[in-house]
PDB file of C-alpha atoms and ligand atoms in Angstrom:
ATOM      1  CA  MET U   1      43.055 112.380  25.107  1.00  0.00           C
ATOM      2  CA  ALA U   2      43.060 114.236  28.401  1.00  0.00           C
ATOM      3  CA  GLU U   3      42.114 110.981  30.120  1.00  0.00           C
ATOM      4  CA  LEU U   4      45.537 109.469  29.437  1.00  0.00           C
ATOM      5  CA  LYS U   5      48.920 110.118  31.051  1.00  0.00           C
ATOM      6  CA  GLN U   6      52.349 108.585  31.366  1.00  0.00           C
ATOM      7  CA  CYS U   7      53.586 106.736  34.455  1.00  0.00           C
ATOM      8  CA  ARG U   8      56.923 108.100  35.713  1.00  0.00           C
ATOM      9  CA  ARG U   9      58.323 104.670  36.372  1.00  0.00           C
ATOM     10  CA  CYS U  10      57.180 102.268  33.667  1.00  0.00           C
ATOM     11  CA  ARG U  11      56.664 105.065  31.122  1.00  0.00           C
ATOM     12  CA  LYS U  12      53.468 103.435  29.943  1.00  0.00           C
ATOM     13  CA  THR U  13      50.670 105.699  28.821  1.00  0.00           C
ATOM     14  CA  LEU U  14      47.610 104.663  30.777  1.00  0.00           C
ATOM     15  CA  HIS U  15      44.137 105.834  31.608  1.00  0.00           C
ATOM     16  CA  ILE U  16      44.129 108.178  34.629  1.00  0.00           C
ATOM     17  CA  ASP U  17      42.052 105.618  36.554  1.00  0.00           C
ATOM     18  CA  HIS U  18      45.218 103.528  36.923  1.00  0.00           C
ATOM     19  CA  PHE U  19      47.066 106.216  38.871  1.00  0.00           C
ATOM     20  CA  VAL U  20      47.410 106.392  42.653  1.00  0.00           C
ATOM     21  CA  ASP U  21      48.816 108.900  45.141  1.00  0.00           C
ATOM     22  CA  SER U  22      51.658 108.201  47.580  1.00  0.00           C
ATOM     23  CA  SER U  23      49.302 106.466  50.029  1.00  0.00           C
ATOM     24  CA  GLY U  24      48.130 104.087  47.303  1.00  0.00           C
ATOM     25  CA  LEU U  25      44.659 105.551  46.879  1.00  0.00           C
ATOM     26  CA  ARG U  26      43.334 106.034  43.377  1.00  0.00           C
ATOM     27  CA  ASN U  27      44.107 109.566  42.300  1.00  0.00           C
ATOM     28  CA  PRO U  28      44.298 110.872  38.712  1.00  0.00           C
ATOM     29  CA  ARG U  29      46.943 113.372  39.850  1.00  0.00           C
ATOM     30  CA  GLY U  30      49.318 110.653  41.129  1.00  0.00           C
ATOM     31  CA  HIS U  31      52.691 110.212  39.377  1.00  0.00           C
ATOM     32  CA  TYR U  32      52.703 106.423  39.259  1.00  0.00           C
ATOM     33  CA  CYS U  33      50.414 103.657  38.104  1.00  0.00           C
ATOM     34  CA  GLN U  34      49.180 101.343  40.845  1.00  0.00           C
ATOM     35  CA  LEU U  35      51.539  98.526  39.902  1.00  0.00           C
ATOM     36  CA  CYS U  36      54.568 100.831  39.944  1.00  0.00           C
ATOM     37  CA  HIS U  37      53.448 102.279  43.258  1.00  0.00           C
ATOM     38  CA  LEU U  38      53.463  98.779  44.799  1.00  0.00           C
ATOM     39  CA  LYS U  39      56.841  98.001  43.257  1.00  0.00           C
ATOM     40  CA  ARG U  40      58.260 101.215  44.651  1.00  0.00           C
ATOM     41  CA  LEU U  41      56.979 100.376  48.134  1.00  0.00           C
ATOM     42  CA  ASP U  42      58.531  96.952  47.901  1.00  0.00           C
ATOM     43  CA  GLU U  43      61.876  98.356  46.740  1.00  0.00           C
ATOM     44  CA  ARG U  44      61.877 100.888  49.537  1.00  0.00           C
ATOM     45  CA  HIS U  45      61.034  98.222  52.081  1.00  0.00           C
ATOM     46  CA  ARG U  46      63.869  95.962  50.907  1.00  0.00           C
ATOM     47  CA  ALA U  47      66.319  98.852  50.957  1.00  0.00           C
ATOM     48  CA  ALA U  48      65.216  99.722  54.493  1.00  0.00           C
ATOM     49  CA  LEU U  49      65.666  96.118  55.638  1.00  0.00           C
ATOM     50  CA  LYS U  50      69.181  96.124  54.198  1.00  0.00           C
ATOM     51  CA  ARG U  51      70.040  99.322  56.060  1.00  0.00           C
ATOM     52  CA  GLU U  52      68.640  97.844  59.253  1.00  0.00           C
ATOM     53  CA  LEU U  53      70.832  94.755  58.878  1.00  0.00           C
ATOM     54  CA  ILE U  54      73.880  97.008  58.684  1.00  0.00           C
ATOM     55  CA  THR U  55      72.702  98.873  61.768  1.00  0.00           C
ATOM     56  CA  ILE U  56      72.441  95.530  63.586  1.00  0.00           C
ATOM     57  CA  LYS U  57      75.999  94.695  62.545  1.00  0.00           C
ATOM     58  CA  LYS U  58      77.173  98.007  63.988  1.00  0.00           C
ATOM     59  CA  LEU U  59      75.198  97.568  67.206  1.00  0.00           C
ATOM     60  CA  ARG U  60      76.743  94.128  67.642  1.00  0.00           C
ATOM     61  CA  ILE U  61      80.236  95.608  67.396  1.00  0.00           C
ATOM     62  CA  ILE U  62      79.464  98.136  70.110  1.00  0.00           C
ATOM     63  CA  TYR U  63      77.082  96.243  72.390  1.00  0.00           C
ATOM     64  CA  GLY U  64      77.919  92.633  71.671  1.00  0.00           C
ATOM     65  CA  LYS U  65      75.239  90.057  72.360  1.00  0.00           C
ATOM     66  CA  HIS U  66      73.111  92.606  74.237  1.00  0.00           C
ATOM     67  CA  TRP U  67      72.627  94.753  71.138  1.00  0.00           C
ATOM     68  CA  ARG U  68      68.848  94.292  71.150  1.00  0.00           C
ATOM     69  CA  HIS U  69      68.544  96.337  74.347  1.00  0.00           C
ATOM     70  CA  TYR U  70      70.139  99.241  72.473  1.00  0.00           C
ATOM     71  CA  ALA U  71      68.274  98.911  69.180  1.00  0.00           C
ATOM     72  CA  ALA U  72      66.053 102.006  69.187  1.00  0.00           C
ATOM     73  CA  PRO U  73      62.776 101.176  67.421  1.00  0.00           C
ATOM     74  CA  GLU U  74      62.958 104.368  65.386  1.00  0.00           C
ATOM     75  CA  PHE U  75      65.766 102.782  63.365  1.00  0.00           C
ATOM     76  CA  PHE U  76      63.970  99.492  62.767  1.00  0.00           C
ATOM     77  CA  HIS U  77      60.648 100.354  61.172  1.00  0.00           C
ATOM     78  CA  ALA U  78      60.991  97.863  58.319  1.00  0.00           C
ATOM     79  CA  SER U  79      61.945  94.943  60.578  1.00  0.00           C
ATOM     80  CA  LEU U  80      59.179  95.757  63.044  1.00  0.00           C
ATOM     81  CA  HIS U  81      56.625  95.971  60.241  1.00  0.00           C
ATOM     82  CA  ASP U  82      57.749  92.582  59.000  1.00  0.00           C
ATOM     83  CA  GLU U  83      56.879  90.935  62.321  1.00  0.00           C
ATOM     84  CA  ARG U  84      53.175  90.746  61.421  1.00  0.00           C
ATOM     85  CA  ASP U  85      50.634  92.374  59.138  1.00  0.00           C
ATOM     86  CA  PHE U  86      47.807  92.788  61.611  1.00  0.00           C
ATOM     87  CA  CYS U  87      47.336  94.518  64.956  1.00  0.00           C
ATOM     88  CA  PRO U  88      48.311  92.066  67.723  1.00  0.00           C
ATOM     89  CA  TYR U  89      45.764  93.668  70.077  1.00  0.00           C
ATOM     90  CA  CYS U  90      42.600  93.627  67.961  1.00  0.00           C
ATOM     91  CA  GLY U  91      43.404  91.723  64.770  1.00  0.00           C
ATOM     92  CA  THR U  92      42.804  94.579  62.331  1.00  0.00           C
ATOM     93  CA  TRP U  93      44.694  93.918  59.108  1.00  0.00           C
ATOM     94  CA  PHE U  94      47.099  96.754  58.444  1.00  0.00           C
ATOM     95  CA  ASP U  95      46.277  96.853  54.747  1.00  0.00           C
ATOM     96  CA  GLU U  96      42.666  97.476  55.679  1.00  0.00           C
ATOM     97  CA  ILE U  97      43.700 100.624  57.509  1.00  0.00           C
ATOM     98  CA  THR U  98      45.605 102.054  54.546  1.00  0.00           C
ATOM     99  CA  PRO U  99      46.031 100.202  51.292  1.00  0.00           C
ATOM    100  CA  GLY U 100      49.491  98.787  50.728  1.00  0.00           C
ATOM    101  CA  THR U 101      51.441 101.315  52.737  1.00  0.00           C
ATOM    102  CA  PHE U 102      54.580 100.725  54.706  1.00  0.00           C
ATOM    103  CA  ASN U 103      55.751 103.089  57.407  1.00  0.00           C
ATOM    104  CA  ASN U 104      52.426 104.850  57.497  1.00  0.00           C
ATOM    105  CA  SER U 105      51.636 107.176  60.347  1.00  0.00           C
ATOM    106  CA  LEU U 106      48.250 105.514  60.923  1.00  0.00           C
ATOM    107  CA  LEU U 107      50.162 102.565  62.311  1.00  0.00           C
ATOM    108  CA  HIS U 108      51.770 103.123  65.685  1.00  0.00           C
ATOM    109  CA  LEU U 109      54.856 101.794  67.397  1.00  0.00           C
ATOM    110  CA  ASP U 110      53.668 100.652  70.804  1.00  0.00           C
ATOM    111  CA  HIS U 111      56.007 100.295  73.785  1.00  0.00           C
ATOM    112  CA  MET U 112      54.491  97.241  75.462  1.00  0.00           C
ATOM    113  CA  ASP U 113      55.976  98.266  78.819  1.00  0.00           C
ATOM    114  CA  PRO U 114      55.291 102.011  78.712  1.00  0.00           C
ATOM    115  CA  LEU U 115      58.348 104.297  78.584  1.00  0.00           C
ATOM    116  CA  ASP U 116      56.654 106.391  81.228  1.00  0.00           C
ATOM    117  CA  LYS U 117      56.900 103.510  83.706  1.00  0.00           C
ATOM    118  CA  GLY U 118      60.419 102.445  82.829  1.00  0.00           C
ATOM    119  CA  GLY U 119      59.818 100.327  79.725  1.00  0.00           C
ATOM    120  CA  GLU U 120      62.834  99.890  77.474  1.00  0.00           C
ATOM    121  CA  ASN U 121      63.076 101.993  74.305  1.00  0.00           C
ATOM    122  CA  SER U 122      64.226  99.126  72.146  1.00  0.00           C
ATOM    123  CA  ILE U 123      62.904  96.697  69.555  1.00  0.00           C
ATOM    124  CA  ARG U 124      62.515  94.140  72.369  1.00  0.00           C
ATOM    125  CA  ASN U 125      59.730  96.233  73.826  1.00  0.00           C
ATOM    126  CA  VAL U 126      58.005  97.503  70.689  1.00  0.00           C
ATOM    127  CA  VAL U 127      55.285  96.158  68.404  1.00  0.00           C
ATOM    128  CA  VAL U 128      53.478  97.755  65.492  1.00  0.00           C
ATOM    129  CA  CYS U 129      49.781  98.139  66.253  1.00  0.00           C
ATOM    130  CA  CYS U 130      46.787 100.119  65.021  1.00  0.00           C
ATOM    131  CA  GLY U 131      46.367 103.722  66.162  1.00  0.00           C
ATOM    132  CA  PRO U 132      43.108 103.189  68.080  1.00  0.00           C
ATOM    133  CA  CYS U 133      44.632 100.359  70.171  1.00  0.00           C
ATOM    134  CA  ASN U 134      47.731 102.416  70.937  1.00  0.00           C
ATOM    135  CA  ILE U 135      45.609 105.351  72.042  1.00  0.00           C
ATOM    136  CA  ARG U 136      43.314 103.127  74.144  1.00  0.00           C
ATOM    137  CA  LYS U 137      46.333 101.504  75.786  1.00  0.00           C
ATOM    138  CA  GLY U 138      47.890 104.862  76.706  1.00  0.00           C
ATOM    139  CA  LYS U 139      50.306 104.581  79.625  1.00  0.00           C
ATOM    140  CA  ARG U 140      48.784 101.412  81.050  1.00  0.00           C
ATOM    141  CA  LEU U 141      51.012  98.636  82.304  1.00  0.00           C
ATOM    142  CA  PHE U 142      51.003  95.701  79.927  1.00  0.00           C
ATOM    143  CA  LEU U 143      49.189  93.433  82.406  1.00  0.00           C
ATOM    144  CA  ASP U 144      46.388  95.975  82.833  1.00  0.00           C
ATOM    145  CA  TRP U 145      46.156  96.315  79.048  1.00  0.00           C
ATOM    146  CA  LEU U 146      45.998  92.535  78.568  1.00  0.00           C
ATOM    147  CA  ALA U 147      42.965  92.440  80.851  1.00  0.00           C
ATOM    148  CA  MET U 148      41.135  94.747  78.412  1.00  0.00           C
ATOM    149  CA  LEU U 149      41.702  92.567  75.338  1.00  0.00           C
ATOM    150  CA  GLU U 150      39.537  89.854  73.838  1.00  0.00           C
ATOM    151  CA  PRO U 151      40.731  86.439  75.103  1.00  0.00           C
ATOM    152  CA  LYS U 152      42.133  85.473  71.697  1.00  0.00           C
ATOM    153  CA  TYR U 153      44.293  88.585  71.452  1.00  0.00           C
ATOM    154  CA  ARG U 154      45.163  88.521  75.145  1.00  0.00           C
ATOM    155  CA  LYS U 155      46.744  85.133  74.565  1.00  0.00           C
ATOM    156  CA  LEU U 156      48.524  86.286  71.419  1.00  0.00           C
ATOM    157  CA  ALA U 157      49.793  89.555  72.921  1.00  0.00           C
ATOM    158  CA  ARG U 158      51.121  87.714  75.970  1.00  0.00           C
ATOM    159  CA  ALA U 159      52.953  85.224  73.744  1.00  0.00           C
ATOM    160  CA  ILE U 160      54.469  88.047  71.669  1.00  0.00           C
ATOM    161  CA  TYR U 161      55.595  89.837  74.830  1.00  0.00           C
ATOM    162  CA  ARG U 162      57.188  86.695  76.158  1.00  0.00           C
ATOM    163  CA  HIS U 163      58.932  85.974  72.894  1.00  0.00           C
ATOM    164  CA  LYS U 164      60.350  89.476  72.562  1.00  0.00           C
ATOM    165  CA  HIS U 165      61.323  90.107  76.179  1.00  0.00           C
ATOM    166  CA  GLY U 166      62.426  86.617  77.098  1.00  0.00           C
ATOM    167  CA  HIS U 167      60.165  86.646  80.182  1.00  0.00           C
ATOM    168  CA  PRO U 168      56.412  86.943  80.865  1.00  0.00           C
ATOM    169  CA  PRO U 169      54.888  90.422  81.453  1.00  0.00           C
ATOM    170  CA  GLU U 170      54.722  89.697  85.210  1.00  0.00           C
ATOM    171  CA  GLY U 171      58.526  89.986  85.249  1.00  0.00           C
ATOM    172  CA  PHE U 172      58.525  93.668  84.329  1.00  0.00           C
ATOM    173  CA  ILE U 173      59.962  95.905  87.029  1.00  0.00           C
ATOM    174  CA  GLU U 174      58.218  99.247  87.054  1.00  0.00           C
ATOM    175  CA  GLY U 175      60.610 102.157  87.400  1.00  0.00           C
ATOM    176  CA  HIS U 176      61.302 105.752  86.539  1.00  0.00           C
ATOM    177  CA  SER U 177      60.440 107.096  83.122  1.00  0.00           C
ATOM    178  CA  THR U 178      62.850 105.996  80.385  1.00  0.00           C
ATOM    179  CA  LYS U 179      64.638 108.696  78.435  1.00  0.00           C
ATOM    180  CA  ARG U 180      64.875 108.270  74.705  1.00  0.00           C
ATOM    181  CA  GLY U 181      68.201 108.623  72.952  1.00  0.00           C
ATOM    182  CA  TRP U 182      71.323 106.506  72.917  1.00  0.00           C
ATOM    183  CA  PRO U 183      74.888 107.659  73.463  1.00  0.00           C
ATOM    184  CA  TYR U 184      76.380 105.589  70.684  1.00  0.00           C
ATOM    185  CA  LEU U 185      73.571 105.209  68.220  1.00  0.00           C
ATOM    186  CA  GLU U 186      74.290 108.290  66.112  1.00  0.00           C
ATOM    187  CA  LEU U 187      77.827 107.065  65.899  1.00  0.00           C
ATOM    188  CA  THR U 188      76.802 103.599  64.828  1.00  0.00           C
ATOM    189  CA  LEU U 189      74.677 104.952  62.051  1.00  0.00           C
ATOM    190  CA  TYR U 190      77.209 107.262  60.484  1.00  0.00           C
ATOM    191  CA  LYS U 191      80.525 105.500  60.893  1.00  0.00           C
ATOM    192  CA  PRO U 192      81.390 102.630  58.564  1.00  0.00           C
ATOM    193  CA  VAL U 193      81.622  99.113  59.989  1.00  0.00           C
ATOM    194  CA  ALA U 194      85.411  98.891  59.563  1.00  0.00           C
ATOM    195  CA  GLU U 195      85.957 102.090  61.522  1.00  0.00           C
ATOM    196  CA  LEU U 196      83.690 100.917  64.342  1.00  0.00           C
ATOM    197  CA  GLN U 197      85.596  97.635  64.545  1.00  0.00           C
ATOM    198  CA  LYS U 198      88.758  99.653  65.180  1.00  0.00           C
ATOM    199  CA  LEU U 199      87.097 101.986  67.660  1.00  0.00           C
ATOM    200  CA  PHE U 200      85.421  99.181  69.587  1.00  0.00           C
ATOM    201  CA  PRO U 201      87.654  96.116  69.577  1.00  0.00           C
ATOM    202  CA  LYS U 202      85.433  94.853  72.412  1.00  0.00           C
ATOM    203  CA  PRO U 203      81.752  95.602  73.187  1.00  0.00           C
ATOM    204  CA  VAL U 204      81.412  98.532  75.593  1.00  0.00           C
ATOM    205  CA  VAL U 205      78.545  97.412  77.793  1.00  0.00           C
ATOM    206  CA  ALA U 206      76.994  94.549  79.612  1.00  0.00           C
ATOM    207  CA  VAL U 207      73.218  94.313  80.147  1.00  0.00           C
ATOM    208  CA  PRO U 208      71.290  97.501  80.949  1.00  0.00           C
ATOM    209  CA  SER U 209      71.215  98.031  84.707  1.00  0.00           C
ATOM    210  CA  ARG U 210      68.235  96.485  86.434  1.00  0.00           C
ATOM    211  CA  LYS U 211      65.897  99.046  87.876  1.00  0.00           C
ATOM    212  CA  ARG U 212      64.781  98.802  91.465  1.00  0.00           C
ATOM    213  CA  PRO U 213      60.984  99.151  91.665  1.00  0.00           C
ATOM    214  CA  PRO U 214      59.640 102.108  93.657  1.00  0.00           C
ATOM    215  CA  ALA U 215      58.255 100.967  97.036  1.00  0.00           C
ATOM    216  CA  SER U 216      54.630 101.529  96.002  1.00  0.00           C
ATOM    217  CA  THR U 217      54.841  98.974  93.179  1.00  0.00           C
ATOM    218  CA  ALA U 218      57.017  96.420  94.942  1.00  0.00           C
ATOM    219  CA  LYS U 219      53.993  94.241  95.757  1.00  0.00           C
ATOM    220  CA  ARG U 220      52.749  94.131  92.160  1.00  0.00           C
ATOM    221  CA  ASN U 221      56.129  92.887  91.004  1.00  0.00           C
ATOM    222  CA  LYS U 222      56.748  90.343  93.702  1.00  0.00           C
ATOM    223  CA  THR U 223      57.658  87.658  91.169  1.00  0.00           C
ATOM    224  CA  GLY U 224      60.525  89.687  89.738  1.00  0.00           C
ATOM    225  CA  ALA U 225      61.566  91.520  92.893  1.00  0.00           C
ATOM    226  CA  GLY U 226      63.991  88.902  94.165  1.00  0.00           C
ATOM    227  CA  ARG U 227      66.045  89.029  91.010  1.00  0.00           C
ATOM    228  CA  ALA U 228      65.954  92.797  90.833  1.00  0.00           C
ATOM    229  CA  ASN U 229      67.207  93.353  94.359  1.00  0.00           C
ATOM    230  CA  LYS U 230      70.339  91.363  93.726  1.00  0.00           C
ATOM    231  CA  SER U 231      72.057  94.236  91.880  1.00  0.00           C
TER     232      SER U 231
HETATM  233 ZN1   ZN S   1      53.834 102.348  35.924  1.00  0.00          ZN
HETATM  234 ZN1   ZN S   2      44.364  97.289  67.136  1.00  0.00          ZN
END
């Protein structure tokens, strides 16, 4: 008798072996059966994606076609997790790190161009990767990090970078450390779309200003320097 309990979601009375904790691991003290746990994760993920779509709509009102530069990764976990289900740097499957979890702290958001060296704090510059890779990468420039990867993942990571940034990693202009935080983002999240449309009949910004590379790194970035000095 003591071996049975009721699932909070499906209300079925099941053997305690069917119960899992919030990370999906078998645990007789968990509130939900394994199936309900997976359904809950899926529901939460879909709800998060829906919220993120609304955030995109709001960012578009304020920033126009350049909204991606202003899309702070912290507000796009679900979309970023949907990009792939394995680490782009080493190939580890995310569900092998933690079973069936979304938004788990063992997965890291990596800024491909490090914030410390002027990388953008936006979804353009962020991928989900495994913790060990993120820690190994540290504050390295993306090109230096690529050199440390297995050829297969070097090729993949370079392609992902190119796809997300719209230019190869050689085009990155190293600069001063990027501050987190966005002047309008709080606003975009809490005001309804209709109100934002009234407040911002036209987008407020153009592209983020191009950074001039410090003299010491000018040589490394010679391919992108010509374009950068124009501003
Ligand atoms: Zn259940
Ligand atoms: Zn990895």
